[in-house]
PDB file of C-alpha atoms in Angstrom:
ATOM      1  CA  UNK A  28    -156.286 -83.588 -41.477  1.00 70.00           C
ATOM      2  CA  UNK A  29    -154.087 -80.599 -40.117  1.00 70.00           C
ATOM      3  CA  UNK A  30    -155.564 -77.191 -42.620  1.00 76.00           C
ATOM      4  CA  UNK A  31    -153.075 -74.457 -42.985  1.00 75.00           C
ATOM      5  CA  UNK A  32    -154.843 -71.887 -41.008  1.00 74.00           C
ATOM      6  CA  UNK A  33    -154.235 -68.996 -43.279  1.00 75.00           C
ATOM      7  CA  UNK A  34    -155.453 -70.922 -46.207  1.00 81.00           C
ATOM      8  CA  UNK A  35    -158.962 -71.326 -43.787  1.00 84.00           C
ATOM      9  CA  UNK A  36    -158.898 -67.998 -42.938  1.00 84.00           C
ATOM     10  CA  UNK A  37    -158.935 -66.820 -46.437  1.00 86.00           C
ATOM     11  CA  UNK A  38    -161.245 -69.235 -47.655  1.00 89.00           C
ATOM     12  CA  UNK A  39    -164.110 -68.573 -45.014  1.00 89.00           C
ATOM     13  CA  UNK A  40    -164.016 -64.434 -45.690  1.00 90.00           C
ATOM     14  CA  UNK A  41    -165.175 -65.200 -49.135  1.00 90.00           C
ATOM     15  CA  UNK A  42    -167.461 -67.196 -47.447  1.00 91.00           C
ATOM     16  CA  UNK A  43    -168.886 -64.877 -45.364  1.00 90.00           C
ATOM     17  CA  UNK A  44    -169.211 -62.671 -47.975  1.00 91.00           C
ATOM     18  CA  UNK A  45    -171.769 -64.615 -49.475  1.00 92.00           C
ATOM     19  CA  UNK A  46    -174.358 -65.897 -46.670  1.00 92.00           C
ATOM     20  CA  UNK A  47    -177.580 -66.710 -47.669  1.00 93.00           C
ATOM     21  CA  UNK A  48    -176.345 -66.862 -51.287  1.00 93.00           C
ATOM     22  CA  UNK A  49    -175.694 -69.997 -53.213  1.00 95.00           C
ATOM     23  CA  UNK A  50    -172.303 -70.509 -54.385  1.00 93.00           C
ATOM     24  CA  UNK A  51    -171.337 -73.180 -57.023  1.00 94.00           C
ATOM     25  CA  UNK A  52    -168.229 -75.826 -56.355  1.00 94.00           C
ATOM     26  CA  UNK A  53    -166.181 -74.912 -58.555  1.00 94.00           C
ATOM     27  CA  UNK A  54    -166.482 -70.958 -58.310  1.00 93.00           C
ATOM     28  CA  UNK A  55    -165.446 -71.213 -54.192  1.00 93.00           C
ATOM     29  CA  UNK A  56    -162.252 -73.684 -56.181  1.00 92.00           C
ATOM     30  CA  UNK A  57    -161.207 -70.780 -58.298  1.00 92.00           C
ATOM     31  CA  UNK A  58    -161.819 -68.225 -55.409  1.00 88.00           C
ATOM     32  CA  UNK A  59    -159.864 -69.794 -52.616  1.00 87.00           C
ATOM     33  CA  UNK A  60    -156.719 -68.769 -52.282  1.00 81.00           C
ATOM     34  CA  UNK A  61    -154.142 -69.886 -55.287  1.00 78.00           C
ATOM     35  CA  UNK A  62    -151.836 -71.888 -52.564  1.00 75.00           C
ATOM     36  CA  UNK A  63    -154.766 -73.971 -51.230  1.00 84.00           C
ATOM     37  CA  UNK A  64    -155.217 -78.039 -52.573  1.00 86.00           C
ATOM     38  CA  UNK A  65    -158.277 -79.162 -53.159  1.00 89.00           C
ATOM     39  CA  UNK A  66    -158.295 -81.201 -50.418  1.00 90.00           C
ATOM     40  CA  UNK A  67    -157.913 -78.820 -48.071  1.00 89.00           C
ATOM     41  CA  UNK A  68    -160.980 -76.952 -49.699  1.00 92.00           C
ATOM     42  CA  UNK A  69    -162.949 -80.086 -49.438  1.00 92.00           C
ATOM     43  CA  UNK A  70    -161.987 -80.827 -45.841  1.00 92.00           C
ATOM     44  CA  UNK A  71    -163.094 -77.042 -44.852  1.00 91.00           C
ATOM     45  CA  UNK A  72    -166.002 -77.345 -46.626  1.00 93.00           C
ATOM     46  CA  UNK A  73    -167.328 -80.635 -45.144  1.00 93.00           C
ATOM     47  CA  UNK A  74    -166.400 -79.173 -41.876  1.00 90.00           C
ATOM     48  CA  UNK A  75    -168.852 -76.244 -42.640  1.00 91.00           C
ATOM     49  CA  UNK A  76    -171.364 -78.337 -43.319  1.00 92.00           C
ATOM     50  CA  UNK A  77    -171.261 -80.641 -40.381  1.00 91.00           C
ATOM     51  CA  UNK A  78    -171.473 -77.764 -38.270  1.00 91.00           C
ATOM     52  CA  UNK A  79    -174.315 -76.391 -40.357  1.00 92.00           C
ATOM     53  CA  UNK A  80    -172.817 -73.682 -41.768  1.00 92.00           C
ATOM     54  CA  UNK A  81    -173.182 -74.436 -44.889  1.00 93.00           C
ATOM     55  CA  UNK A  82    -175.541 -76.731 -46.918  1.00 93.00           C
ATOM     56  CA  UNK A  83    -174.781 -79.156 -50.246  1.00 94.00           C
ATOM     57  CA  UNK A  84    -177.171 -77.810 -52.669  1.00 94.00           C
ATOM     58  CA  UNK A  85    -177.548 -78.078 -56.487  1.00 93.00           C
ATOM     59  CA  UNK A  86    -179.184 -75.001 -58.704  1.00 92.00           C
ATOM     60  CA  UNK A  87    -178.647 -74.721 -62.580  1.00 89.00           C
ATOM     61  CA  UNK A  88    -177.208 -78.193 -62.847  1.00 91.00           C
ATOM     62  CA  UNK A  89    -174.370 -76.402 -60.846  1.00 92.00           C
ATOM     63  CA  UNK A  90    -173.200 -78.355 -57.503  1.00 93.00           C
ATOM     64  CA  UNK A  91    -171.962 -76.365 -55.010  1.00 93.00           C
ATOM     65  CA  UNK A  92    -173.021 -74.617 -51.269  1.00 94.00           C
ATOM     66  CA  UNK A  93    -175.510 -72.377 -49.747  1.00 93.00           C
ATOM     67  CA  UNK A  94    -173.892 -70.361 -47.173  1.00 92.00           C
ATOM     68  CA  UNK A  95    -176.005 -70.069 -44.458  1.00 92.00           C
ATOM     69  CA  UNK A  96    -174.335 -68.531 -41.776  1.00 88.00           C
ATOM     70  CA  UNK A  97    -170.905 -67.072 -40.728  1.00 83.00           C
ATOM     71  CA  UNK A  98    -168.267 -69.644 -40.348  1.00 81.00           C
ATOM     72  CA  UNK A  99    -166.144 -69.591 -36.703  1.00 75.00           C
ATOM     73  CA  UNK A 100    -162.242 -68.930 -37.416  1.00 68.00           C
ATOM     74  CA  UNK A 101    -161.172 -71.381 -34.715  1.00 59.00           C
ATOM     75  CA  UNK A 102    -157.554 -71.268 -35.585  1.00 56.00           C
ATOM     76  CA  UNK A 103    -156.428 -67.336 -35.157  1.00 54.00           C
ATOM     77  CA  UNK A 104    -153.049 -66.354 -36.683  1.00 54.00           C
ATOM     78  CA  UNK A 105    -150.167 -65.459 -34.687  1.00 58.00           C
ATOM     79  CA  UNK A 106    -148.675 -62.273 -34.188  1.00 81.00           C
ATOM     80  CA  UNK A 107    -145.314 -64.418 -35.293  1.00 81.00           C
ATOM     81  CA  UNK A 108    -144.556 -64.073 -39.271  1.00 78.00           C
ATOM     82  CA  UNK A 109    -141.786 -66.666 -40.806  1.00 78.00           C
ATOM     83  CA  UNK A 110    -139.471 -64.131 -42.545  1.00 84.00           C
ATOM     84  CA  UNK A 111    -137.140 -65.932 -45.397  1.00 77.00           C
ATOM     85  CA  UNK A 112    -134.322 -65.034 -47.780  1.00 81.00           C
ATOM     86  CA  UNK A 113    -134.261 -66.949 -51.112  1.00 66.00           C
ATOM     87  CA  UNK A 114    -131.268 -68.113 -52.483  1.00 65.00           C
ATOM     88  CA  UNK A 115    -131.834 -67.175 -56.514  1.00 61.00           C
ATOM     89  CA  UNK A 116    -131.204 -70.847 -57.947  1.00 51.00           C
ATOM     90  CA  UNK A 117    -133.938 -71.935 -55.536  1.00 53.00           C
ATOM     91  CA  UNK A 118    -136.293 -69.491 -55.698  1.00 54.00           C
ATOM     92  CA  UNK A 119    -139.417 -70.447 -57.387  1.00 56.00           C
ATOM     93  CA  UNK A 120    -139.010 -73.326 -55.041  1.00 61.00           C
ATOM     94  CA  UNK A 121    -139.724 -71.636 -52.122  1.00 66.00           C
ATOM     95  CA  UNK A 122    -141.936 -68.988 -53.497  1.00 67.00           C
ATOM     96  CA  UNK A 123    -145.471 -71.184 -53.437  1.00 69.00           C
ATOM     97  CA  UNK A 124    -144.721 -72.199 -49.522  1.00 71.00           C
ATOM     98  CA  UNK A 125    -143.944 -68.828 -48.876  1.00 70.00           C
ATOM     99  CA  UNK A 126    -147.197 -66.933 -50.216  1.00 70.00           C
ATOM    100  CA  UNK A 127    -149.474 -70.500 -48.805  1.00 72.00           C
ATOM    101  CA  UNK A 128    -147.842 -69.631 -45.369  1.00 72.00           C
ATOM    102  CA  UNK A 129    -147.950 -65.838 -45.554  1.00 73.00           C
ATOM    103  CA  UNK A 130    -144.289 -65.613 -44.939  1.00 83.00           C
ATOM    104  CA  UNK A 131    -142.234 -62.656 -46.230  1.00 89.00           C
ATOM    105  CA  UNK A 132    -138.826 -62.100 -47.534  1.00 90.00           C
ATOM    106  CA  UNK A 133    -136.108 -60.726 -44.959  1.00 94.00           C
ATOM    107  CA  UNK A 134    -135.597 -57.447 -47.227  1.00 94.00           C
ATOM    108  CA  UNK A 135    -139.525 -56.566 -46.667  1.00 94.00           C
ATOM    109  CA  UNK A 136    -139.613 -57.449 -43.350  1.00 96.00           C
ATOM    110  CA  UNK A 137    -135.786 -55.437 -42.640  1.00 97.00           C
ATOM    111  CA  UNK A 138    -137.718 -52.369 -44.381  1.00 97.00           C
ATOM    112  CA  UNK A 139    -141.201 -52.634 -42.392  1.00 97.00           C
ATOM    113  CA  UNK A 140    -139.083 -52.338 -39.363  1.00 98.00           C
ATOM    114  CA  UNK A 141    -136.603 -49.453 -39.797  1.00 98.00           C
ATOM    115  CA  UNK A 142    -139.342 -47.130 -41.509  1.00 98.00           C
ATOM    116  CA  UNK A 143    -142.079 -48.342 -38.733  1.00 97.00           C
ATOM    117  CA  UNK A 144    -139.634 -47.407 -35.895  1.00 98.00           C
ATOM    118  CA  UNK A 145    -140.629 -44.070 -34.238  1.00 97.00           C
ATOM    119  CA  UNK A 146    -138.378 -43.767 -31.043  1.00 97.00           C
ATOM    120  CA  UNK A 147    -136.091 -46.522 -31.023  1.00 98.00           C
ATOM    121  CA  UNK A 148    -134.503 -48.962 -33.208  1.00 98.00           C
ATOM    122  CA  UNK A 149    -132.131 -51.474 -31.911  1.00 98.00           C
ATOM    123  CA  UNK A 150    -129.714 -53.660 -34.823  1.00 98.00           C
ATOM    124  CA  UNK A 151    -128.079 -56.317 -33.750  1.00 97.00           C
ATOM    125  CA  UNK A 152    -126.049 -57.305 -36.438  1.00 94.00           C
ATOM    126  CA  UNK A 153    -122.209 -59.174 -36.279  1.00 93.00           C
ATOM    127  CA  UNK A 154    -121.274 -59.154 -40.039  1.00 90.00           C
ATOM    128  CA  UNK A 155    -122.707 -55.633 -41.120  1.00 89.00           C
ATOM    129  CA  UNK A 156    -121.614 -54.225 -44.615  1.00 91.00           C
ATOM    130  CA  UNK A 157    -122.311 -51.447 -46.778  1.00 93.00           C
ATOM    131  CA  UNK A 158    -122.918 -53.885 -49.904  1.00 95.00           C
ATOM    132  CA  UNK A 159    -126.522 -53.975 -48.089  1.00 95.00           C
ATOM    133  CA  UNK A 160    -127.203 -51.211 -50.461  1.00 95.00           C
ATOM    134  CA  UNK A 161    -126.709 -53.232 -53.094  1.00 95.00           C
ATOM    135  CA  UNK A 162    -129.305 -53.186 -56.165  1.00 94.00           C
ATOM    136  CA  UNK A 163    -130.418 -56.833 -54.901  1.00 92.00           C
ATOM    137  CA  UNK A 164    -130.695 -56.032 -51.495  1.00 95.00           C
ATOM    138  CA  UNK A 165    -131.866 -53.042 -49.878  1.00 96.00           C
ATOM    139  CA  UNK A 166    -130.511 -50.283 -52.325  1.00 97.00           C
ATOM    140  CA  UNK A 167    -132.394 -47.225 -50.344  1.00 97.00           C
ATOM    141  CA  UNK A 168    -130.924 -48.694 -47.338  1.00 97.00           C
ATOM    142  CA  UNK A 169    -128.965 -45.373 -46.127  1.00 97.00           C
ATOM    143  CA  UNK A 170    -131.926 -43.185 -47.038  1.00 97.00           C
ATOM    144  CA  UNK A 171    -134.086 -45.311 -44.849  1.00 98.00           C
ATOM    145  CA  UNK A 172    -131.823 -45.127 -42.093  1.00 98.00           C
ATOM    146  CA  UNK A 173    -131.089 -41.516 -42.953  1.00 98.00           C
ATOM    147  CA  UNK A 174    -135.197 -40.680 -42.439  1.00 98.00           C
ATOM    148  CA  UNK A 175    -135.447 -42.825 -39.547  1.00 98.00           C
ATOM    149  CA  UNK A 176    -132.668 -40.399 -37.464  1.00 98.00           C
ATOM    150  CA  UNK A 177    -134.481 -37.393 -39.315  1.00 98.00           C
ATOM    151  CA  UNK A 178    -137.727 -38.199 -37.374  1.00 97.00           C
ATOM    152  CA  UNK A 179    -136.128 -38.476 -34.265  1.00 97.00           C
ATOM    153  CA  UNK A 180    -135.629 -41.933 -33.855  1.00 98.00           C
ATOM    154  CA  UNK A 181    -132.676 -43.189 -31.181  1.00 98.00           C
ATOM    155  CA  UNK A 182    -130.712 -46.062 -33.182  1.00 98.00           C
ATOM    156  CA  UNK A 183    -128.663 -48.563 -31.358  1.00 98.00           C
ATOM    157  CA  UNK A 184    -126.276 -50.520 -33.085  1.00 98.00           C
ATOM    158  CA  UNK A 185    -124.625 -53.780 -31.469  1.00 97.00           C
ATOM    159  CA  UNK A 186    -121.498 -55.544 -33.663  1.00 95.00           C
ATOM    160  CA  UNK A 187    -118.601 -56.841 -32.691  1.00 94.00           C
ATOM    161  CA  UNK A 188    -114.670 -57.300 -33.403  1.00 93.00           C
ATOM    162  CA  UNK A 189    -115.231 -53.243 -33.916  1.00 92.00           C
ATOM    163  CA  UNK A 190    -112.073 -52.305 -31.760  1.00 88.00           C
ATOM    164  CA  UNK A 191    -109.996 -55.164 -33.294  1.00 86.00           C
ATOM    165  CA  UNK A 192    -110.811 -55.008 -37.119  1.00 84.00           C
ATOM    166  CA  UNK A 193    -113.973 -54.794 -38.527  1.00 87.00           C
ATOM    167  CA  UNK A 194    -114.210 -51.158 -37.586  1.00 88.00           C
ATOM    168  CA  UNK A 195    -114.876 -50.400 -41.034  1.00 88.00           C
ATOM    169  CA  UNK A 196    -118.317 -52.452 -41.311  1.00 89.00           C
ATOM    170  CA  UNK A 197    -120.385 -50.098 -39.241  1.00 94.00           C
ATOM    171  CA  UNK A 198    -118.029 -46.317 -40.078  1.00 94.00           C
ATOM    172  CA  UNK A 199    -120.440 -45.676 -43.001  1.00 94.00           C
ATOM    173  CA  UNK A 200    -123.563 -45.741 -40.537  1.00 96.00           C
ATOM    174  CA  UNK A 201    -121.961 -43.144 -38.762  1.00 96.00           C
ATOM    175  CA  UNK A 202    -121.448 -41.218 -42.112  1.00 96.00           C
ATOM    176  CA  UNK A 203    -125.322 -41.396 -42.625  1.00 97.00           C
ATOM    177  CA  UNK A 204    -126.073 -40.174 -39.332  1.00 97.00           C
ATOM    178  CA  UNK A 205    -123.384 -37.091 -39.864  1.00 97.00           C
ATOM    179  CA  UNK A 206    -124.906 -36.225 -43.125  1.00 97.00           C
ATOM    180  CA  UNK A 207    -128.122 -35.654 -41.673  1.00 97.00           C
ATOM    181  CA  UNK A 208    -126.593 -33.517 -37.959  1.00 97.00           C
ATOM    182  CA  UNK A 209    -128.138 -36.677 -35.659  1.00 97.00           C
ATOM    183  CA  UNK A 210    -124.915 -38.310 -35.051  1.00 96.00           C
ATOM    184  CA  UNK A 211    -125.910 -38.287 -31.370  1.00 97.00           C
ATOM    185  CA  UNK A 212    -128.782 -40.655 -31.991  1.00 98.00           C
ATOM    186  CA  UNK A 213    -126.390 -43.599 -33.896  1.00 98.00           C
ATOM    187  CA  UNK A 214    -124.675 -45.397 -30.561  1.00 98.00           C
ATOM    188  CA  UNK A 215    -122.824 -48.511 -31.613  1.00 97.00           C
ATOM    189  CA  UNK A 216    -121.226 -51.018 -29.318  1.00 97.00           C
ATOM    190  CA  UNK A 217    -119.087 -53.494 -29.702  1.00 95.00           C
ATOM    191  CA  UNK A 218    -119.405 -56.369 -27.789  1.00 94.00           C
ATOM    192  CA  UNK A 219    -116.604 -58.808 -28.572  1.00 92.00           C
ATOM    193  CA  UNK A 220    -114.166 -60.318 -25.421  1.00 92.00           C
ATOM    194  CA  UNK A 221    -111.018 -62.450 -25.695  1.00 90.00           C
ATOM    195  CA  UNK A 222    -109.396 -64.280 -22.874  1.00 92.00           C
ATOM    196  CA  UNK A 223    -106.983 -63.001 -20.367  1.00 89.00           C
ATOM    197  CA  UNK A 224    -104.156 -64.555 -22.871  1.00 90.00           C
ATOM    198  CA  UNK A 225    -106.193 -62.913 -25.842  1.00 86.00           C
ATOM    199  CA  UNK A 226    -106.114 -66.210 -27.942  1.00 88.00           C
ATOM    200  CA  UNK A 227    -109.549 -67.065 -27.579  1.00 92.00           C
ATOM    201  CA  UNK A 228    -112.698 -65.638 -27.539  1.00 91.00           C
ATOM    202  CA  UNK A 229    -114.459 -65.432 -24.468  1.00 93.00           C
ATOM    203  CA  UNK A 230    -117.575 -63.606 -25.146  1.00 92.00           C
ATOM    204  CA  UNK A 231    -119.170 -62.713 -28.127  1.00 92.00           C
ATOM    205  CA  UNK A 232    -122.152 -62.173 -30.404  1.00 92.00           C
ATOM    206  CA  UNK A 233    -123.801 -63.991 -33.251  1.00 93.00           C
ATOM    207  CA  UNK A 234    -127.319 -62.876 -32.721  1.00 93.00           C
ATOM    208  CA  UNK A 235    -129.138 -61.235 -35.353  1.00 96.00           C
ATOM    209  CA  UNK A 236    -132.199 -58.611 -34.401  1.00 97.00           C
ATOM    210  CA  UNK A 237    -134.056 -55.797 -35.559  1.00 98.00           C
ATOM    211  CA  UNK A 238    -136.742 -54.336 -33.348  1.00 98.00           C
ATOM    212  CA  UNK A 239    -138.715 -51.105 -33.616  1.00 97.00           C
ATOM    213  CA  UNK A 240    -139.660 -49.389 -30.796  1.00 96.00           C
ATOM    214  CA  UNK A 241    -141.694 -52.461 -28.700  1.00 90.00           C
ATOM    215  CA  UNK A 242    -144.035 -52.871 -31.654  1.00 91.00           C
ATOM    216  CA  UNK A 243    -141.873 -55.459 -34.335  1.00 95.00           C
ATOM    217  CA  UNK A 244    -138.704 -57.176 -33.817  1.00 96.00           C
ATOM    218  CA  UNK A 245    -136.902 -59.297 -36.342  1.00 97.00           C
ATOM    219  CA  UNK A 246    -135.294 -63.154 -34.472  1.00 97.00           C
ATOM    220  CA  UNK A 247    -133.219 -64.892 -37.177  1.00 96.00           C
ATOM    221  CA  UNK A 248    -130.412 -65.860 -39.237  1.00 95.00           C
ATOM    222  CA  UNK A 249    -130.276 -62.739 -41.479  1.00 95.00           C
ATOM    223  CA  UNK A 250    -128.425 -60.238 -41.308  1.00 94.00           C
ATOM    224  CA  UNK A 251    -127.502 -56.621 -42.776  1.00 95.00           C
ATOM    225  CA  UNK A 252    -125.447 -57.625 -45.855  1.00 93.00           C
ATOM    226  CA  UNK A 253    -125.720 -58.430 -49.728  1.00 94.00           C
ATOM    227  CA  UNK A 254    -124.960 -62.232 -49.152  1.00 92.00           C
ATOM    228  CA  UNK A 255    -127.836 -62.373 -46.118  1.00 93.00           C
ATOM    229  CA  UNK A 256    -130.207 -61.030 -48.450  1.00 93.00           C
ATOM    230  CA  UNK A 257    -130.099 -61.954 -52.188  1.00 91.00           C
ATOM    231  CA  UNK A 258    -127.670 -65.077 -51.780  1.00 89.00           C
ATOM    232  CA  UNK A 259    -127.858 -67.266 -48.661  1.00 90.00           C
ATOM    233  CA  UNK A 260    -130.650 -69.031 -47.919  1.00 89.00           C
ATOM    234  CA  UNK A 261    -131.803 -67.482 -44.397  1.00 92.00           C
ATOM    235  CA  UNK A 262    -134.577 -67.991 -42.066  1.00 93.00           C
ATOM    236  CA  UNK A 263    -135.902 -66.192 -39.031  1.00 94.00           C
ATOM    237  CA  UNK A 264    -139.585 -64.537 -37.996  1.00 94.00           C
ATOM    238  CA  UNK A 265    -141.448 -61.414 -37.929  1.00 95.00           C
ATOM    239  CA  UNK A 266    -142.574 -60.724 -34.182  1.00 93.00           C
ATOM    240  CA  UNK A 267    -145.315 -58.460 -33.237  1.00 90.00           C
ATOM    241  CA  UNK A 268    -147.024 -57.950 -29.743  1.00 83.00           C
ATOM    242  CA  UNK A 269    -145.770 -58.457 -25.904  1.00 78.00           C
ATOM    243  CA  UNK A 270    -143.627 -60.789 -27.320  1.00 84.00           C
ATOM    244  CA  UNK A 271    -140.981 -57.817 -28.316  1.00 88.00           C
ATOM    245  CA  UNK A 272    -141.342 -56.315 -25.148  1.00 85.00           C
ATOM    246  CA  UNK A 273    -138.519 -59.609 -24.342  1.00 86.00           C
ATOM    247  CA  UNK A 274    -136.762 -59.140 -27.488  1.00 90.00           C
ATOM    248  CA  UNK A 275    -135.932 -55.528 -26.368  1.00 92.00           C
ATOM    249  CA  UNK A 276    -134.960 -56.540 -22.799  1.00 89.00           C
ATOM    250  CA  UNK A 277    -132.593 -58.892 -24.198  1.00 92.00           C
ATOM    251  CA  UNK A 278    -130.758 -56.840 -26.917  1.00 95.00           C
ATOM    252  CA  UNK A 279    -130.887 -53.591 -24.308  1.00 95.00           C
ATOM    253  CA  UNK A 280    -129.128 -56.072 -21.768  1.00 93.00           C
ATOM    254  CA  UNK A 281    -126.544 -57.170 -24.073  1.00 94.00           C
ATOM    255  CA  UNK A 282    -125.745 -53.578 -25.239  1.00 97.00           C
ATOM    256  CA  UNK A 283    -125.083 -52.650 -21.847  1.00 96.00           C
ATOM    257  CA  UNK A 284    -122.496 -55.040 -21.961  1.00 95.00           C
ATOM    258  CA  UNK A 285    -120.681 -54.051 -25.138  1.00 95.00           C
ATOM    259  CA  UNK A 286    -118.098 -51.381 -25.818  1.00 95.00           C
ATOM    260  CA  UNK A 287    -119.016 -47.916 -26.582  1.00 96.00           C
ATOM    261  CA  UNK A 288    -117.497 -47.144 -30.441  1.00 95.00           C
ATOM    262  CA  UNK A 289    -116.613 -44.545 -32.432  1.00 91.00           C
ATOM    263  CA  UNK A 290    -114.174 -44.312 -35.289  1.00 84.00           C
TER     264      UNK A 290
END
């Protein structure tokens, strides 16, 4: 039987709490985490037990465990994080996988990274639109952005179709960083080619990244906009560890290939 390994993890820190203590059946049931089946608490139980860990016992007509000694976390979580946006008519759907997996929603995960970012933070983001303030998105979404360039931090901004027509989508970021004197740490590129004819594209992006610094990096589907956020049903993960150290070689590749832009 394959156990979710968060669900494990969770289950042996109570656990451990308790060595040398007795601990009745049904109290380690209504302690384990909410997302967990009973089977899975049986399985990690027995498992305990065969490796004498743990040992059946029986005290005030009560069945249950006596811990005695620390349980080995075999299975050690990754530094990758499934990040998800929930379409509203599907919600509560998605909500019990999400907390059993420790996933997070894209606007938390958006957030962690812009106000986590202390010298660099790269966007990658094709469709961007100011409506990513909206109340169901992220409403302080300037104001983060607006602190971020207060503290000093360099933001790079990759889009595309800015030359041709979507201009617009990314002038308001360079509003923010005007309002606060650090225009000169907001660069935006556009990187966006057409043929030699100009009736087809030759060259162009659709990736979708977030990355502070080399510390977190968002890889996904979302994106910054209302419809990314509170309506579409989106997908992508939270990346932490050496692992961005590629992330940021890619995007800083590609934005050495885009356009320079300004309004």
């Amino acid at each position: 039987m394959r156990i979710n390994p968060s669900v494990k993890n969770a289950l042996i820190d109570y656990l451990e709490g308790n060595v040398g203590k007795f601990v009745s059946l049904q109290e380690i049931i209504n302690r384990a985490p909410r997302e967990a089946t009973d089977q899975e608490i049986l399985f990690i139980l027995s498992e305990g037990e065969f490796e004498g860990n743990i040992r059946k016992d029986r005290k005030q007509g009560l069945d249950g465990y006596t811990i005695v000694k620390s349980m080995e976390k075999k299975e050690k979580l990754n530094d990758v994080v499934l990040v998800i946006s929930k379409p509203e008519l599907h919600k509560f759907g998605l909500e019990g996988v999400q907390a059993r997996n420790n996933q997070i929603e894209t606007r938390k995960c958006f957030c962690d990274i812009i106000d986590s970012s202390k010298h660099f933070l790269r966007i990658c983001s094709p469709f961007m639109e100011r409506n990513v303030s909206a109340p169901d998105s992220i409403p302080d979404f300037g104001q983060r952005i607006a602190n971020a360039l207060k503290r000093g931090v360099q933001i790079k901004l990759l889009s595309r179709e800015l030359a041709l027509r979507r201009g617009n989508e990314v002038d308001w970021m360079i509003d923010i960083a005007e309002s606060v004197g650090e225009k000169k740490s907001l660069e935006i590129r556009d990187y966006h080619f057409l043929n030699q004819t100009g009736t087809k594209i030759h060259s162009s992006t659709h990736a979708k990244m977030l990355i502070a610094d080399h510390s977190m990096a968002y890889v996904g589907s979302g994106e910054l906009r209302e419809y990314s956020l509170a309506v579409n049903f989106e997908v992508g993960c939270q990346l932490k560890g050496p692992i961005v150290v590629g992330a940021v070689e890619i995007f800083d590749s590609m934005f050495q290939r885009g356009v320079p832009y300004d309004r």
